[in-house]
Coordinates of C-alpha atoms and ligand atoms in Angstrom, one line a residue:
M1 CA 113.2 74.2 87.7
S2 CA 116.5 75.9 86.8
A3 CA 119.6 75.3 89.0
A4 CA 121.3 78.4 90.4
P5 CA 124.9 78.5 89.4
S6 CA 127.3 78.8 92.3
N7 CA 130.9 80.1 92.3
S8 CA 134.1 78.0 91.9
R9 CA 134.0 77.1 95.7
G10 CA 130.4 75.8 95.2
V11 CA 128.9 78.7 97.2
T12 CA 125.6 80.1 96.1
D13 CA 125.3 83.9 96.7
F14 CA 121.9 83.9 98.4
C15 CA 119.8 81.3 100.1
V16 CA 116.2 82.3 101.0
I17 CA 114.0 80.2 103.2
G18 CA 110.2 80.4 102.7
G19 CA 108.0 80.4 99.6
G20 CA 105.5 82.9 101.0
I21 CA 105.2 86.3 99.5
V22 CA 107.9 87.8 101.7
G23 CA 110.5 85.2 100.7
L24 CA 109.5 85.4 97.1
A25 CA 109.6 89.3 97.0
T26 CA 112.9 89.2 98.8
A27 CA 114.4 86.7 96.3
M28 CA 113.1 88.8 93.4
Q29 CA 114.7 92.0 94.8
L30 CA 118.0 90.3 95.6
L31 CA 118.3 89.1 92.0
Q32 CA 117.2 92.4 90.5
R33 CA 119.7 94.3 92.7
N34 CA 122.5 91.9 92.0
P35 CA 122.3 90.9 88.3
G36 CA 123.9 87.6 87.6
A37 CA 123.9 86.5 91.3
S38 CA 123.0 82.9 92.2
L39 CA 120.1 82.2 94.5
V40 CA 118.3 79.2 95.9
L41 CA 114.8 79.5 97.6
L42 CA 113.9 76.6 99.8
E43 CA 110.2 75.9 100.6
K44 CA 109.1 72.9 102.7
E45 CA 105.7 72.5 101.1
S46 CA 104.9 71.1 97.7
A47 CA 103.6 74.4 96.4
L48 CA 104.2 78.1 97.1
A49 CA 102.0 80.3 99.3
M50 CA 100.6 77.4 101.3
H51 CA 100.5 79.3 104.7
Q52 CA 99.7 82.9 105.6
T53 CA 100.0 84.2 102.0
G54 CA 97.5 81.7 100.6
H55 CA 95.0 82.0 103.5
N56 CA 94.4 85.8 103.8
S57 CA 91.7 88.3 102.9
G58 CA 93.4 89.2 99.6
V59 CA 93.3 93.0 100.3
I60 CA 95.9 95.5 99.0
H61 CA 95.8 97.9 102.0
S62 CA 96.3 101.6 101.8
G63 CA 98.0 102.0 105.2
I64 CA 95.4 104.2 106.9
Y65 CA 95.7 102.5 110.3
Y66 CA 99.4 102.7 111.0
A67 CA 101.3 105.2 113.2
P68 CA 102.7 108.0 111.0
G69 CA 106.5 107.6 110.6
S70 CA 106.4 103.8 111.5
L71 CA 108.0 101.3 109.2
K72 CA 104.7 99.6 108.8
A73 CA 103.0 102.8 107.6
D74 CA 105.8 103.6 105.1
L75 CA 106.1 100.0 103.8
C76 CA 102.3 99.7 103.3
K77 CA 101.9 102.9 101.4
R78 CA 104.8 102.0 99.1
G79 CA 103.6 98.4 98.9
E80 CA 100.1 99.4 97.8
R81 CA 101.6 101.2 94.8
A82 CA 104.3 98.6 94.1
T83 CA 101.8 95.7 94.2
K84 CA 99.4 97.3 91.8
E85 CA 102.3 98.2 89.4
F86 CA 103.7 94.6 89.7
C87 CA 100.2 93.1 89.0
T88 CA 99.7 95.4 86.0
E89 CA 103.1 94.5 84.6
H90 CA 102.7 90.8 85.0
G91 CA 99.0 90.4 84.1
V92 CA 97.7 89.6 87.6
P93 CA 94.1 90.8 88.0
F94 CA 93.3 93.2 90.8
I95 CA 90.3 95.5 91.4
T96 CA 90.5 98.9 93.2
C97 CA 87.1 98.7 94.8
G98 CA 87.9 100.9 97.9
K99 CA 87.2 100.2 101.5
T100 CA 84.4 101.6 103.7
L101 CA 85.2 101.8 107.5
V102 CA 81.8 101.9 109.3
A103 CA 81.3 103.4 112.7
T104 CA 78.3 101.9 114.6
S105 CA 78.7 103.6 118.0
A106 CA 79.7 107.0 119.5
L107 CA 83.0 105.5 120.6
E108 CA 83.7 104.3 117.0
L109 CA 82.8 107.8 115.7
A110 CA 85.5 109.3 117.9
R111 CA 88.0 106.6 116.8
M112 CA 87.0 107.4 113.2
D113 CA 88.0 111.0 113.7
A114 CA 91.4 109.9 115.0
L115 CA 91.7 107.7 111.9
V116 CA 91.1 110.7 109.6
Q117 CA 94.0 112.5 111.3
R118 CA 96.2 109.4 110.7
A119 CA 95.1 109.3 107.1
V120 CA 96.1 113.0 106.6
Q121 CA 99.4 112.4 108.3
N122 CA 100.1 109.3 106.2
G123 CA 99.1 111.2 103.0
I124 CA 96.2 108.9 102.2
D125 CA 93.0 110.1 100.6
V126 CA 89.8 109.5 102.5
E127 CA 86.2 110.6 102.2
H128 CA 84.0 111.2 105.1
L129 CA 80.5 109.8 104.7
D130 CA 77.5 110.6 106.9
A131 CA 74.8 107.9 107.6
T132 CA 72.7 108.9 104.6
E133 CA 75.6 108.9 102.1
L134 CA 76.7 105.6 103.5
R135 CA 73.2 104.1 102.8
R136 CA 73.2 105.6 99.3
R137 CA 76.5 104.0 98.4
E138 CA 76.1 100.8 100.4
P139 CA 72.3 100.1 100.6
N140 CA 72.9 96.9 102.8
I141 CA 75.2 98.6 105.3
A142 CA 74.1 100.6 108.3
G143 CA 76.2 102.9 110.5
L144 CA 76.4 106.3 112.1
G145 CA 79.0 107.4 109.7
A146 CA 81.9 106.0 107.6
L147 CA 85.3 106.7 106.0
F148 CA 85.8 105.7 102.4
V149 CA 89.4 104.8 101.3
P150 CA 89.4 104.7 97.5
A151 CA 92.9 103.2 97.0
T152 CA 92.2 99.9 98.7
A153 CA 92.1 97.0 96.3
I154 CA 91.7 93.2 96.1
V155 CA 93.9 90.5 94.5
D156 CA 94.7 86.8 94.8
Y157 CA 98.1 86.8 96.5
R158 CA 98.7 83.2 95.3
Q159 CA 98.7 84.6 91.7
V160 CA 101.0 87.4 92.8
C161 CA 103.4 84.7 94.2
A162 CA 103.2 82.7 91.0
A163 CA 104.2 85.7 89.0
M164 CA 107.1 86.5 91.4
A165 CA 108.3 82.9 91.0
R166 CA 108.4 83.3 87.2
V167 CA 110.5 86.5 87.6
I168 CA 112.9 84.7 90.0
Q169 CA 113.4 81.8 87.6
S170 CA 113.8 84.2 84.6
L171 CA 116.6 85.9 86.5
G172 CA 118.3 82.5 87.1
G173 CA 117.1 81.8 90.6
E174 CA 116.2 78.3 91.7
I175 CA 113.0 77.4 93.7
V176 CA 113.1 74.1 95.5
L177 CA 109.8 72.8 96.8
G178 CA 109.5 70.0 99.4
A179 CA 112.7 71.3 101.0
R180 CA 112.3 71.5 104.7
V181 CA 115.3 73.2 106.3
T182 CA 116.5 71.2 109.3
A183 CA 120.0 72.6 110.0
I184 CA 121.8 75.9 109.6
E185 CA 125.5 76.4 110.3
E186 CA 127.2 79.8 110.0
T187 CA 130.9 80.2 109.7
A188 CA 133.1 83.3 108.9
D189 CA 132.8 82.9 105.1
Q190 CA 129.5 81.0 104.5
V191 CA 126.2 79.6 105.8
T192 CA 125.4 75.9 105.3
V193 CA 121.7 75.1 105.1
R194 CA 120.4 71.5 105.1
A195 CA 117.0 70.6 103.6
G196 CA 116.5 66.9 103.2
A197 CA 118.9 65.6 100.6
R198 CA 119.9 69.1 99.6
T199 CA 122.8 71.0 101.2
V200 CA 123.1 74.7 100.1
R201 CA 126.4 76.6 100.9
A202 CA 125.5 80.3 100.6
G203 CA 127.2 83.6 101.1
H204 CA 124.0 85.0 102.8
L205 CA 120.9 83.4 104.2
I206 CA 117.6 85.3 104.4
A207 CA 114.9 83.5 106.4
C208 CA 111.2 84.4 105.7
A209 CA 109.7 81.5 107.5
G210 CA 106.4 83.0 108.8
L211 CA 104.8 80.8 111.4
Q212 CA 108.2 79.0 111.9
S213 CA 110.4 82.1 111.9
D214 CA 111.4 82.0 115.6
R215 CA 112.4 78.3 115.3
I216 CA 114.4 78.9 112.2
A217 CA 116.2 81.8 113.9
R218 CA 117.1 79.5 116.9
L219 CA 118.2 76.8 114.4
A220 CA 120.7 79.3 113.1
G221 CA 122.0 79.9 116.6
L222 CA 120.3 83.3 117.2
T223 CA 118.8 84.3 120.5
A224 CA 115.1 84.9 119.9
T225 CA 113.5 86.0 123.1
H226 CA 110.1 86.3 121.5
Q227 CA 107.8 83.5 120.4
I228 CA 105.4 83.0 117.5
I229 CA 101.9 82.5 118.8
P230 CA 99.4 81.2 116.2
F231 CA 96.2 83.2 116.0
R232 CA 93.5 81.6 113.9
G233 CA 91.5 83.9 111.6
E234 CA 88.2 82.1 110.9
Y235 CA 86.2 83.0 107.9
Y236 CA 82.8 82.3 106.4
R237 CA 81.7 82.9 102.9
L238 CA 78.3 84.2 101.7
P239 CA 76.1 82.2 99.3
S240 CA 76.8 83.3 95.7
E241 CA 73.4 85.0 95.4
K242 CA 74.6 87.5 98.1
N243 CA 77.8 88.4 96.2
G244 CA 76.3 91.8 95.3
I245 CA 75.6 92.7 98.9
I246 CA 78.5 95.1 99.1
R247 CA 80.2 97.4 96.5
S248 CA 83.4 98.2 98.5
L249 CA 85.1 96.2 101.3
I250 CA 83.3 96.8 104.6
Y251 CA 85.4 97.1 107.8
P252 CA 84.5 98.0 111.3
I253 CA 86.4 100.9 113.0
P254 CA 89.3 99.0 114.7
D255 CA 90.1 99.1 118.4
P256 CA 93.5 100.9 118.3
E257 CA 94.7 98.6 121.2
L258 CA 94.3 95.4 119.2
P259 CA 96.6 94.3 116.3
F260 CA 93.7 92.8 114.3
L261 CA 91.3 94.7 112.1
G262 CA 88.0 93.1 113.2
I263 CA 85.6 91.0 111.2
H264 CA 85.1 92.5 107.7
L265 CA 83.0 91.8 104.6
T266 CA 85.5 91.3 101.8
R267 CA 84.9 91.0 98.1
M268 CA 87.2 88.4 96.7
I269 CA 88.8 88.6 93.2
D270 CA 86.8 85.5 92.2
G271 CA 83.5 87.4 92.8
G272 CA 82.7 85.8 96.1
V273 CA 82.3 87.6 99.5
T274 CA 84.0 86.4 102.7
V275 CA 83.2 87.3 106.2
G276 CA 86.0 87.5 108.8
P277 CA 88.5 86.9 110.1
N278 CA 88.2 86.7 113.8
A279 CA 91.3 86.2 116.0
V280 CA 91.4 83.2 118.3
L281 CA 94.4 81.3 119.9
G282 CA 95.3 78.4 117.6
F283 CA 96.3 74.9 118.8
A284 CA 98.6 74.3 115.8
R285 CA 100.8 76.7 113.9
E286 CA 99.9 75.1 110.6
G287 CA 96.7 73.1 111.2
Y288 CA 93.8 74.8 109.4
R289 CA 90.9 72.6 110.6
K290 CA 89.0 73.9 113.6
L291 CA 90.1 71.0 115.9
S292 CA 93.7 70.8 114.6
V293 CA 96.1 70.3 117.5
D294 CA 99.9 70.1 117.4
V295 CA 101.1 69.0 120.9
G296 CA 104.6 70.4 120.3
D297 CA 103.2 73.8 119.3
V298 CA 100.9 74.0 122.3
A299 CA 103.5 72.7 124.8
Q300 CA 105.9 75.4 123.6
Y301 CA 103.6 78.3 124.2
L302 CA 102.1 77.0 127.4
F303 CA 105.6 77.3 129.0
F304 CA 106.0 80.8 127.5
P305 CA 105.2 83.6 130.0
G306 CA 104.3 86.1 127.3
L307 CA 101.2 84.1 126.3
W308 CA 99.7 84.2 129.7
K309 CA 100.3 88.0 129.9
V310 CA 98.6 88.5 126.6
L311 CA 95.6 86.4 127.6
A312 CA 95.3 88.4 130.9
R313 CA 95.8 91.8 129.2
Y314 CA 93.3 91.2 126.5
R315 CA 90.9 89.0 128.5
K316 CA 87.8 90.9 127.4
S317 CA 88.5 90.6 123.7
V318 CA 89.8 87.0 124.1
R319 CA 86.5 86.0 125.6
A320 CA 84.5 87.8 122.8
E321 CA 86.6 86.2 120.1
L322 CA 86.3 82.8 121.6
A323 CA 82.5 83.2 121.8
G324 CA 82.5 84.1 118.1
S325 CA 84.6 81.0 117.3
L326 CA 82.4 78.6 119.3
F327 CA 79.0 80.1 118.5
K328 CA 78.0 81.2 115.0
S329 CA 75.3 83.4 116.7
A330 CA 78.0 85.5 118.4
Y331 CA 80.0 85.8 115.1
L332 CA 76.8 86.9 113.3
K333 CA 76.0 89.5 116.0
E334 CA 79.4 91.2 115.2
C335 CA 78.6 91.3 111.4
R336 CA 75.1 92.5 112.0
K337 CA 76.3 95.6 113.7
Y338 CA 77.0 97.0 110.2
C339 CA 75.2 94.5 107.9
P340 CA 71.8 93.9 109.6
S341 CA 70.3 91.7 106.9
L342 CA 72.7 88.8 107.3
E343 CA 71.2 85.6 108.5
S344 CA 72.9 82.6 110.2
S345 CA 72.2 80.5 107.1
D346 CA 74.3 83.1 105.1
L347 CA 77.5 82.1 106.9
L348 CA 78.9 79.1 104.9
P349 CA 82.1 77.3 105.8
Y350 CA 85.4 78.7 104.5
E351 CA 89.0 77.8 105.2
A352 CA 90.7 79.6 108.1
G353 CA 94.0 81.5 108.0
I354 CA 96.6 81.5 110.8
R355 CA 98.6 84.6 111.7
A356 CA 102.2 84.3 112.9
Q357 CA 102.0 86.8 115.8
A358 CA 105.3 87.5 117.5
V359 CA 104.9 88.0 121.3
T360 CA 107.6 89.1 123.7
R361 CA 108.2 87.6 127.1
D362 CA 106.5 90.6 128.8
G363 CA 103.3 89.9 126.9
T364 CA 103.7 92.6 124.2
L365 CA 102.1 91.8 120.8
V366 CA 104.7 93.0 118.3
H367 CA 102.9 95.3 115.9
D368 CA 105.8 96.2 113.6
F369 CA 108.3 94.2 111.6
L370 CA 110.9 92.4 113.6
F371 CA 114.3 91.4 112.2
L372 CA 117.1 89.4 113.8
E373 CA 120.6 89.4 112.2
S374 CA 124.0 87.7 112.4
P375 CA 126.9 88.5 110.1
R376 CA 125.6 86.3 107.3
T377 CA 122.0 85.7 108.1
L378 CA 118.9 87.9 108.3
H379 CA 115.6 86.6 109.8
V380 CA 112.2 88.2 109.3
C381 CA 110.7 87.3 112.7
N382 CA 107.5 89.3 112.5
A383 CA 105.8 90.2 109.2
P384 CA 102.3 91.1 110.4
S385 CA 99.4 92.2 108.2
P386 CA 99.6 94.0 105.8
A387 CA 102.9 92.2 104.9
A388 CA 101.3 90.8 101.8
T389 CA 100.7 94.3 100.6
S390 CA 104.1 95.5 101.8
A391 CA 106.1 92.5 100.5
I392 CA 107.8 94.3 97.6
P393 CA 109.2 97.2 99.6
I394 CA 110.1 94.7 102.4
G395 CA 112.0 92.7 99.9
Q396 CA 113.8 95.9 98.8
L397 CA 114.7 96.7 102.4
I398 CA 116.0 93.2 103.0
A399 CA 118.0 93.1 99.8
E400 CA 119.7 96.4 100.8
R401 CA 120.4 95.1 104.3
A402 CA 121.6 91.7 103.1
G403 CA 124.5 93.2 101.2
G404 CA 125.7 92.3 97.8
V405 CA 127.6 89.5 96.1
Q406 CA 131.1 88.8 97.3
Ligands
FAD1 C1 93.8 85.6 108.2 C2 94.8 86.5 107.6 C3 94.4 87.6 106.8 C4 95.3 88.5 106.3 N1 94.9 89.4 105.4 C5 95.8 90.2 104.8 C6 95.4 91.1 103.7 O1 94.2 91.1 103.3 N2 96.3 91.9 103.2 C7 97.6 91.9 103.6 O2 98.4 92.6 103.0 N3 98.0 91.0 104.5 C8 97.2 90.1 105.1 N4 97.6 89.2 106.0 C9 99.0 89.2 106.4 C10 99.8 88.4 105.3 O3 99.1 87.4 104.7 C11 101.1 87.9 105.9 O4 101.7 89.0 106.6 C12 102.1 87.5 104.8 O5 101.4 86.6 104.0 C13 103.3 86.9 105.4 O6 104.1 86.3 104.4 P1 105.3 85.4 104.8 O7 106.0 85.1 103.5 O8 106.1 86.1 105.8 O9 104.7 84.1 105.5 P2 104.1 82.8 104.9 O10 103.2 83.1 103.8 O11 103.5 82.1 106.1 O12 105.3 82.0 104.3 C14 106.3 81.4 105.1 C15 106.8 80.2 104.3 O13 108.0 79.7 105.0 C16 107.9 78.2 104.8 N5 108.7 77.6 105.8 C17 108.6 77.6 107.2 N6 109.5 76.8 107.8 C18 110.3 76.3 106.8 C19 111.4 75.4 106.8 N7 111.9 74.9 107.9 N8 111.9 75.1 105.6 C20 111.4 75.6 104.4 N9 110.4 76.4 104.3 C21 109.8 76.8 105.5 C22 106.4 77.9 105.0 O14 106.1 76.7 104.5 C23 105.8 79.1 104.3 O15 105.5 78.8 102.9 C24 96.7 88.3 106.6 C25 97.1 87.2 107.3 C26 96.2 86.3 107.8 C27 96.7 85.1 108.6

């Protein structure tokens, strides 16, 4: 991979930590905004997109859920368009199949009306479907009513990342795999980053380290009062003969108090259908198997007061999610609310994802993006879903904040 040129003092203009979609989009935007700049991206794994970006639902969201005027709503709406444009330009396949949000109770019908208001305020087209029209469009789905969001699409974010990496390299950036950052030192005129045998001296450091973002911020000497808590998102996949069971993506109406969207039926770009994800406390930030445990990760959150407050505040949904994780029958019951024909034998194993959820000491689940900064470093400390959709405008925002070449 090409080596980024540094200036006469051996200082590279930008160092980016993290080869997930946020790090890659940021690196791409930095190089596009600063033609001729030097940039090194350090990724600890042997390939790109090995964590959240490579273990998600693959949905390009429209931004219907988010509070009007919030950064999350704005970035998602812009991201939906930017991701589709990027895919079109770089030959990455995507399908705009739309999303159907299905209400299965009177409470969900009321929440659905609130979502329509949000959609209007966010400038997103939605169609209201009654139960009959829902059945006509989605013969295998049952509900009291539904909202159809036509702009929602599906993509493989690993392919998006591969295309971004090609752009970065074509602009002279260097991507170093297998480079785990273990030390960061900031002085008045540069930041020194150590990753194995490699030392990068950079004008600016941008850290997009996902599940490790709080640790990287602390490594750089910043005071991070929040902590990343890993929430597993467990999926199943349907047998291939059921791939035609849905035409659009099928989502429940979400509980506005919770940051997760609920178990959905998702068409994947490879033609398969996944079911999930749920949201259960993980015992390892980067362990994908059901029984993965990282003693360090667990010890760190057990001593963090924010975790206990979250568990107490959301105890009802914590119990329900845990039941779904332990018992397939409980998981199936959730799916059957809107897809009654599903059987236990339809739920085949599929790899889990792990969300990096920032939690504050008072037990608040951080819903929006969270950045920490020092004069020469910027840390993305919370990039919640739909950050894969929003990555391109997030990269633009960070590239503007990070300043230019000196
Ligand atoms: C189950 C699940 C489903 C989701 N579904 C969707 C969806 O459908 N649509 C959507 O828009 N969003 C979705 N999201 C959210 C989205 O996937 C994430 O918000 C996004 O991928 C975050 O990207 P990232 O680059 O910040 O993090 P990551 O992809 O986790 O990348 C961080 C990178 O930093 C690297 N790193 C960490 N520490 C170091 C170190 N010390 N040295 C070097 N490198 C390091 C890691 O190895 C990793 O590659 C989902 C997330 C999950 C978990």
